[in-house]
Coordinates of C-alpha atoms in Angstrom, one line a residue:
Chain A
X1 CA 93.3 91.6 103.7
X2 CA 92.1 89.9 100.8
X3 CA 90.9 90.9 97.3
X4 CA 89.7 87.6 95.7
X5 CA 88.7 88.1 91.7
X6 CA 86.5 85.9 89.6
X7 CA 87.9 83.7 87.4
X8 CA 88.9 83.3 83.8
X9 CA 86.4 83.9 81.3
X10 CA 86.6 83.4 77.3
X11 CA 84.2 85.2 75.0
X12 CA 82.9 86.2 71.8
X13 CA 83.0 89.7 69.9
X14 CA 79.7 91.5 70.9
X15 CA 78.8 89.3 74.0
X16 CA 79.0 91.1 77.5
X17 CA 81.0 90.2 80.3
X18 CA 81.0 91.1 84.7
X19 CA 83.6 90.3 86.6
X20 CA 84.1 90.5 90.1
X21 CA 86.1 91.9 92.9
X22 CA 85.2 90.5 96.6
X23 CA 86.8 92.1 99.3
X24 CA 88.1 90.8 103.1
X25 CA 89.9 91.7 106.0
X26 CA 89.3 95.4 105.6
X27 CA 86.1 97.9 105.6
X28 CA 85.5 97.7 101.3
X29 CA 83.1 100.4 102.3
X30 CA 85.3 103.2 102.9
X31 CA 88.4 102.4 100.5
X32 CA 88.6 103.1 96.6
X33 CA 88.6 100.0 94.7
X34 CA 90.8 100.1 91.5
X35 CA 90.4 98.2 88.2
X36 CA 93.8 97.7 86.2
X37 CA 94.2 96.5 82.8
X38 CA 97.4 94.8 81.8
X39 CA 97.2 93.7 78.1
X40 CA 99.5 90.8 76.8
X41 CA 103.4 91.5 77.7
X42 CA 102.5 95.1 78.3
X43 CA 102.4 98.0 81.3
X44 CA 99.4 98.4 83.7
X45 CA 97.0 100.8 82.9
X46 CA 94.5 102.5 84.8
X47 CA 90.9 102.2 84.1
X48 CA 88.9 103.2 86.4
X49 CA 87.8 103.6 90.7
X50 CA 85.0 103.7 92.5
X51 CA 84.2 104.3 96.6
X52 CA 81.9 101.3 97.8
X53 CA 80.6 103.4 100.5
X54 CA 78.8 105.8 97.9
X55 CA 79.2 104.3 94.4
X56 CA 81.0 107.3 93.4
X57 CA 82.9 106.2 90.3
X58 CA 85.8 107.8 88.3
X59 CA 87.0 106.8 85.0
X60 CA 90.2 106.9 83.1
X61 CA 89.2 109.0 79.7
X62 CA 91.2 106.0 78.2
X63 CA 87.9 103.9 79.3
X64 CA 85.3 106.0 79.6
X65 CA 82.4 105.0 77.7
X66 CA 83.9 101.2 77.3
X67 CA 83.4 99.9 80.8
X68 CA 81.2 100.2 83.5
X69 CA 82.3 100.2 87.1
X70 CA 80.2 99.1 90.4
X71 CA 80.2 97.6 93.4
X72 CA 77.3 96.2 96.1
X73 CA 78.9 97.3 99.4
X74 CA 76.4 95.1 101.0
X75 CA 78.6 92.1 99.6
X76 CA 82.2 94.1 100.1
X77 CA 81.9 93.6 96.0
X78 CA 83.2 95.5 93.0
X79 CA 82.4 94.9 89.7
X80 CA 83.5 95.6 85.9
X81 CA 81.5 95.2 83.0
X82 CA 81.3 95.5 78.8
X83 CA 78.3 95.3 77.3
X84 CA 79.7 94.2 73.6
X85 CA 83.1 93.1 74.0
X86 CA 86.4 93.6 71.5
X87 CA 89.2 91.4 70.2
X88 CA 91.5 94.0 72.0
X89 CA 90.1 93.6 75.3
X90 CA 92.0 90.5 75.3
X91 CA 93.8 91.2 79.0
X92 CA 94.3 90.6 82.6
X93 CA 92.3 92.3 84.7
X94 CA 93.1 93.6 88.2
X95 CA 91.4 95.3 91.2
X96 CA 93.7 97.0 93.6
X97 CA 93.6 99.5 96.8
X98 CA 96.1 102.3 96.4
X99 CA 95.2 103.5 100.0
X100 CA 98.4 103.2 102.3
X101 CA 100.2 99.9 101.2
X102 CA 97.8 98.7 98.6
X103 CA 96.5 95.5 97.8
X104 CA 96.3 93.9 94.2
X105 CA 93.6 90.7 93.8
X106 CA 95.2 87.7 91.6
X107 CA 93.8 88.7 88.3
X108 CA 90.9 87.9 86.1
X109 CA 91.5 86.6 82.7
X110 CA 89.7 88.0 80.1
X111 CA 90.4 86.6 76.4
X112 CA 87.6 87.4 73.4
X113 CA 88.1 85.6 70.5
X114 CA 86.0 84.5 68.0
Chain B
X1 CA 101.4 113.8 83.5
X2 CA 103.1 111.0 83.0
X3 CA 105.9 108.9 84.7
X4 CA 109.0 107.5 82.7
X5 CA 110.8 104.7 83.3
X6 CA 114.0 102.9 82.1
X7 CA 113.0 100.6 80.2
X8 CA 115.2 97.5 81.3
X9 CA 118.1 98.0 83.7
X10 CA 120.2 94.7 84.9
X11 CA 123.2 94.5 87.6
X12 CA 124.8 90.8 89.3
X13 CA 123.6 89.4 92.8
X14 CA 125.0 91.3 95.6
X15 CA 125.1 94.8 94.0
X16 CA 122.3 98.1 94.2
X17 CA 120.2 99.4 91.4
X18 CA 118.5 101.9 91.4
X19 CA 115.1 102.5 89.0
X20 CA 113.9 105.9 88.8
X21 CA 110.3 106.9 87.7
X22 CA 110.0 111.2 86.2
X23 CA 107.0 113.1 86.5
X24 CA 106.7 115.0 83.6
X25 CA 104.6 117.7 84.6
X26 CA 103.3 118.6 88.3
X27 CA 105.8 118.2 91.3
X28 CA 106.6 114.8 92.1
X29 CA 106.3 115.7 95.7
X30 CA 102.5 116.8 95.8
X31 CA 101.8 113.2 95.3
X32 CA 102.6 110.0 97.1
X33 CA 104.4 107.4 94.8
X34 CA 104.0 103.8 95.2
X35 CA 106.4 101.2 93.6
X36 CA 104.7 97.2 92.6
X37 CA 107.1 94.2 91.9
X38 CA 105.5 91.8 89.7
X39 CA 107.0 88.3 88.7
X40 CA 106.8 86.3 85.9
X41 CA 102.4 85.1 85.6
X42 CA 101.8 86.9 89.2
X43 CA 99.8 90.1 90.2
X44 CA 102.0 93.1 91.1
X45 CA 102.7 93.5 95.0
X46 CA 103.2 96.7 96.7
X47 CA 107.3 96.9 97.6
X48 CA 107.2 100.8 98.5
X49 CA 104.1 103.2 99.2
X50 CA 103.8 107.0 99.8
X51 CA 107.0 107.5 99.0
X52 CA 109.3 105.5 101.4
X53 CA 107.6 103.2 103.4
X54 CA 108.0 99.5 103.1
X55 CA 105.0 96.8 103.6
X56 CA 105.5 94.5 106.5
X57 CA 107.3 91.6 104.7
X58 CA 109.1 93.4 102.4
X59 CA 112.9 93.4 103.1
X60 CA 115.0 96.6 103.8
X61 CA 117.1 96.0 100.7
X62 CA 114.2 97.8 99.5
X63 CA 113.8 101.5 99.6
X64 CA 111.9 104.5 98.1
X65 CA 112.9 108.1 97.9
X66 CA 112.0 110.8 96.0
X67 CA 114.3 113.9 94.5
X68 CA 112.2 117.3 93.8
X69 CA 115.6 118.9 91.8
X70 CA 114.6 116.3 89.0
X71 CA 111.2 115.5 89.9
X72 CA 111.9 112.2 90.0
X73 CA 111.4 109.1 92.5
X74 CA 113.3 106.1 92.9
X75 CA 113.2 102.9 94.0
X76 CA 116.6 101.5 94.8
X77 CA 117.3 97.7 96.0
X78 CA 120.3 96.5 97.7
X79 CA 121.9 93.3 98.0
X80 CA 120.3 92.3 94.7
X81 CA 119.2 88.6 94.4
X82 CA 118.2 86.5 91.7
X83 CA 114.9 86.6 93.4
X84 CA 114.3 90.2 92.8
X85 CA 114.6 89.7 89.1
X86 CA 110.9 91.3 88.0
X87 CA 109.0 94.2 86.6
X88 CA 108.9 97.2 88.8
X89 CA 106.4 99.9 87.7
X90 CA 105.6 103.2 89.8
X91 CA 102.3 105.2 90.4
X92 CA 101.3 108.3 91.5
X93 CA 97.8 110.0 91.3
X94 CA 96.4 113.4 90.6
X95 CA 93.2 114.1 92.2
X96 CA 91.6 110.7 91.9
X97 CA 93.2 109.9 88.3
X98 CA 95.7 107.3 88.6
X99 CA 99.1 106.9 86.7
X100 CA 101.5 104.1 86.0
X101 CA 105.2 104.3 84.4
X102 CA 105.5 102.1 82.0
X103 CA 107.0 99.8 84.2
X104 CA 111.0 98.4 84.6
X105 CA 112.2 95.1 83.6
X106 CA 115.4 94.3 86.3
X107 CA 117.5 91.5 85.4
X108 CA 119.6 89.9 87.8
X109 CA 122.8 88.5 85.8

Protein backbone atom coordinates (compact mmCIF):
# COMPACT_ATOMS: atom_id res chain seq x y z
CA UNK A 1 0.00 0.00 0.00
CA UNK A 2 1.27 3.11 -1.21
CA UNK A 3 0.16 6.76 -1.06
CA UNK A 4 2.80 8.73 -3.10
CA UNK A 5 2.33 12.82 -2.84
CA UNK A 6 3.51 15.39 -5.25
CA UNK A 7 6.28 17.24 -4.37
CA UNK A 8 7.33 20.52 -2.92
CA UNK A 9 5.99 23.57 -4.24
CA UNK A 10 6.85 27.35 -3.40
CA UNK A 11 4.41 30.14 -4.29
CA UNK A 12 3.22 33.56 -4.27
CA UNK A 13 0.19 35.27 -2.27
CA UNK A 14 -2.86 35.08 -4.63
CA UNK A 15 -1.48 32.35 -7.01
CA UNK A 16 -3.30 28.87 -6.93
CA UNK A 17 -1.87 25.65 -6.15
CA UNK A 18 -3.09 21.40 -6.78
CA UNK A 19 -1.42 18.92 -5.24
CA UNK A 20 -1.69 15.35 -5.49
CA UNK A 21 -2.33 12.14 -3.78
CA UNK A 22 -1.80 8.82 -6.05
CA UNK A 23 -2.74 5.75 -4.58
CA UNK A 24 -1.34 1.85 -4.85
CA UNK A 25 -1.67 -1.42 -3.57
CA UNK A 26 -5.23 -0.94 -2.43
CA UNK A 27 -8.82 -0.33 -4.14
CA UNK A 28 -8.56 4.03 -3.84
CA UNK A 29 -12.08 3.57 -5.06
CA UNK A 30 -13.71 2.38 -2.04
CA UNK A 31 -11.57 4.04 0.86
CA UNK A 32 -11.76 7.69 2.22
CA UNK A 33 -8.80 9.67 1.40
CA UNK A 34 -7.76 12.25 4.04
CA UNK A 35 -5.93 15.53 3.71
CA UNK A 36 -3.92 16.71 6.87
CA UNK A 37 -2.38 19.91 7.49
CA UNK A 38 0.58 20.18 9.85
CA UNK A 39 1.82 23.82 10.04
CA UNK A 40 5.48 24.59 11.16
CA UNK A 41 6.37 22.80 14.69
CA UNK A 42 2.64 22.32 15.29
CA UNK A 43 -0.25 19.34 15.73
CA UNK A 44 -2.07 17.80 12.71
CA UNK A 45 -5.18 19.12 11.75
CA UNK A 46 -7.92 17.76 9.82
CA UNK A 47 -9.00 19.38 6.77
CA UNK A 48 -10.95 17.60 4.86
CA UNK A 49 -12.11 13.66 3.05
CA UNK A 50 -13.53 12.53 0.25
CA UNK A 51 -14.71 8.74 -1.17
CA UNK A 52 -13.04 8.24 -4.71
CA UNK A 53 -15.62 5.90 -5.55
CA UNK A 54 -18.34 8.77 -5.59
CA UNK A 55 -16.56 12.10 -5.00
CA UNK A 56 -18.49 12.59 -1.98
CA UNK A 57 -16.45 15.12 0.00
CA UNK A 58 -16.57 16.36 3.60
CA UNK A 59 -14.87 19.27 5.03
CA UNK A 60 -13.49 20.37 8.34
CA UNK A 61 -15.49 23.82 9.08
CA UNK A 62 -11.84 24.93 9.85
CA UNK A 63 -11.38 24.67 5.87
CA UNK A 64 -14.35 24.99 4.40
CA UNK A 65 -14.51 27.53 1.83
CA UNK A 66 -10.45 27.62 1.70
CA UNK A 67 -9.74 24.36 -0.11
CA UNK A 68 -11.14 22.28 -2.53
CA UNK A 69 -10.98 18.54 -2.42
CA UNK A 70 -11.07 15.86 -5.44
CA UNK A 71 -9.97 13.04 -6.78
CA UNK A 72 -10.09 11.11 -10.47
CA UNK A 73 -10.69 7.52 -9.38
CA UNK A 74 -9.90 6.54 -12.87
CA UNK A 75 -6.14 7.51 -11.82
CA UNK A 76 -6.59 6.09 -7.98
CA UNK A 77 -5.81 10.17 -7.50
CA UNK A 78 -6.81 12.71 -4.90
CA UNK A 79 -6.32 16.07 -5.05
CA UNK A 80 -6.20 19.48 -2.94
CA UNK A 81 -6.39 22.85 -4.24
CA UNK A 82 -6.43 26.97 -3.37
CA UNK A 83 -7.39 29.13 -5.74
CA UNK A 84 -5.47 32.44 -4.15
CA UNK A 85 -3.11 31.19 -1.68
CA UNK A 86 -2.05 32.82 1.99
CA UNK A 87 1.22 33.45 3.86
CA UNK A 88 -0.35 31.16 6.62
CA UNK A 89 -0.79 28.23 4.40
CA UNK A 90 2.75 27.86 4.80
CA UNK A 91 2.56 23.84 5.79
CA UNK A 92 3.07 20.23 5.15
CA UNK A 93 0.51 18.59 3.66
CA UNK A 94 -0.59 14.99 4.15
CA UNK A 95 -3.13 12.47 2.66
CA UNK A 96 -3.92 9.54 4.87
CA UNK A 97 -6.50 6.39 5.06
CA UNK A 98 -7.92 6.13 8.55
CA UNK A 99 -9.67 2.85 7.40
CA UNK A 100 -8.33 -0.11 9.66
CA UNK A 101 -4.50 0.52 10.09
CA UNK A 102 -4.17 3.66 8.01
CA UNK A 103 -1.75 4.84 5.74
CA UNK A 104 -0.10 8.38 5.71
CA UNK A 105 1.78 9.52 2.08
CA UNK A 106 5.37 11.31 2.73
CA UNK A 107 4.08 14.87 2.73
CA UNK A 108 3.82 17.72 0.30
CA UNK A 109 5.50 20.85 1.07
CA UNK A 110 3.77 23.78 0.63
CA UNK A 111 5.53 27.31 1.46
CA UNK A 112 3.91 30.80 0.03
CA UNK A 113 5.97 33.58 0.41
CA UNK A 114 6.32 36.53 -1.39
CA UNK B 1 -15.18 17.11 20.92
CA UNK B 2 -11.88 17.28 21.33
CA UNK B 3 -9.03 14.98 22.55
CA UNK B 4 -6.27 16.27 25.16
CA UNK B 5 -3.05 15.26 25.46
CA UNK B 6 0.05 15.76 27.79
CA UNK B 7 1.86 17.88 26.36
CA UNK B 8 5.53 16.36 26.77
CA UNK B 9 5.99 13.28 28.98
CA UNK B 10 9.76 11.67 29.18
CA UNK B 11 10.97 8.36 31.14
CA UNK B 12 14.87 6.46 30.55
CA UNK B 13 15.36 3.29 28.17
CA UNK B 14 14.01 0.28 29.48
CA UNK B 15 10.96 1.66 31.39
CA UNK B 16 6.81 2.08 30.30
CA UNK B 17 5.03 5.30 29.64
CA UNK B 18 2.05 5.69 29.19
CA UNK B 19 0.29 8.78 27.03
CA UNK B 20 -3.31 9.19 27.42
CA UNK B 21 -5.59 11.05 24.93
CA UNK B 22 -9.49 12.52 26.75
CA UNK B 23 -12.45 12.95 24.86
CA UNK B 24 -14.09 15.73 26.08
CA UNK B 25 -17.50 15.24 25.13
CA UNK B 26 -19.14 11.91 23.56
CA UNK B 27 -17.98 8.43 24.84
CA UNK B 28 -14.61 7.52 24.00
CA UNK B 29 -15.82 4.08 23.30
CA UNK B 30 -18.40 4.93 20.38
CA UNK B 31 -15.44 5.60 18.32
CA UNK B 32 -12.36 3.74 17.36
CA UNK B 33 -9.05 5.61 18.31
CA UNK B 34 -5.99 5.43 16.38
CA UNK B 35 -2.48 6.44 17.79
CA UNK B 36 0.55 7.89 14.85
CA UNK B 37 4.31 8.08 15.85
CA UNK B 38 5.94 10.65 13.90
CA UNK B 39 9.83 11.30 14.06
CA UNK B 40 11.82 14.18 13.63
CA UNK B 41 11.10 15.54 9.38
CA UNK B 42 8.98 12.11 8.73
CA UNK B 43 5.11 11.54 8.11
CA UNK B 44 3.22 10.10 11.11
CA UNK B 45 2.85 6.10 10.98
CA UNK B 46 0.01 4.32 12.41
CA UNK B 47 1.46 2.41 15.87
CA UNK B 48 -2.21 1.47 17.14
CA UNK B 49 -5.71 1.53 15.30
CA UNK B 50 -9.34 0.93 16.53
CA UNK B 51 -8.42 0.95 19.69
CA UNK B 52 -5.83 -1.90 20.36
CA UNK B 53 -4.63 -3.38 17.48
CA UNK B 54 -1.05 -3.15 16.35
CA UNK B 55 0.11 -2.80 12.41
CA UNK B 56 2.19 -5.74 11.29
CA UNK B 57 5.73 -4.39 12.05
CA UNK B 58 4.99 -2.57 14.92
CA UNK B 59 6.51 -4.15 18.10
CA UNK B 60 4.42 -5.45 21.12
CA UNK B 61 6.07 -2.87 23.39
CA UNK B 62 3.31 -1.06 21.91
CA UNK B 63 -0.15 -1.21 23.06
CA UNK B 64 -3.64 0.70 22.99
CA UNK B 65 -6.48 0.52 25.37
CA UNK B 66 -9.12 2.49 26.21
CA UNK B 67 -10.85 3.38 29.82
CA UNK B 68 -14.69 4.50 29.57
CA UNK B 69 -14.60 5.53 33.69
CA UNK B 70 -12.45 8.56 32.39
CA UNK B 71 -13.21 8.50 28.83
CA UNK B 72 -9.91 8.33 28.05
CA UNK B 73 -7.53 6.11 25.72
CA UNK B 74 -4.05 5.37 26.02
CA UNK B 75 -1.27 4.35 24.38
CA UNK B 76 1.31 2.82 26.61
CA UNK B 77 4.91 1.54 25.32
CA UNK B 78 7.16 -0.78 27.11
CA UNK B 79 10.73 -1.42 27.09
CA UNK B 80 11.18 2.19 26.08
CA UNK B 81 14.19 2.86 23.56
CA UNK B 82 15.86 5.72 22.46
CA UNK B 83 14.26 4.90 19.13
CA UNK B 84 10.82 5.56 20.32
CA UNK B 85 11.68 9.08 21.24
CA UNK B 86 8.83 11.00 18.82
CA UNK B 87 5.48 12.79 18.73
CA UNK B 88 2.52 10.55 19.36
CA UNK B 89 -0.83 12.15 18.58
CA UNK B 90 -4.32 10.29 18.77
CA UNK B 91 -7.52 10.39 16.55
CA UNK B 92 -10.85 9.53 16.74
CA UNK B 93 -13.81 10.50 14.44
CA UNK B 94 -17.39 11.44 14.78
CA UNK B 95 -19.55 10.64 11.86
CA UNK B 96 -17.02 11.42 9.11
CA UNK B 97 -15.43 14.58 10.98
CA UNK B 98 -12.00 13.72 12.00
CA UNK B 99 -10.12 14.76 15.33
CA UNK B 100 -6.57 14.92 16.39
CA UNK B 101 -5.02 15.53 20.10
CA UNK B 102 -2.74 17.89 19.99
CA UNK B 103 -0.20 15.49 19.81
CA UNK B 104 2.69 14.09 22.72
CA UNK B 105 6.20 14.83 22.58
CA UNK B 106 8.02 11.55 24.45
CA UNK B 107 11.55 11.94 25.36
CA UNK B 108 13.69 9.16 25.95
CA UNK B 109 16.37 10.40 28.63
Amino acid sequence: VQLVQSGAEVKKPGESLKISCKGSGFGFTNYWIAWVRQMPGKGLEWMGLIYPGDSDTRYSPSFQGRVTISADKSISTAYLQWSSLKASDTAMYYCATFSGQGYWGQGTLVTVSS
Amino acid sequence: FMLTQPHSVSESPGKTVTISCTRSSGSIASNYVQWYQQRPGSAPTTVIYEDTQRPSGVPDRFSGSIDSSSNSASLTISGLRTEDEADYFCQSYDGSDQVFGGGTKLTVL
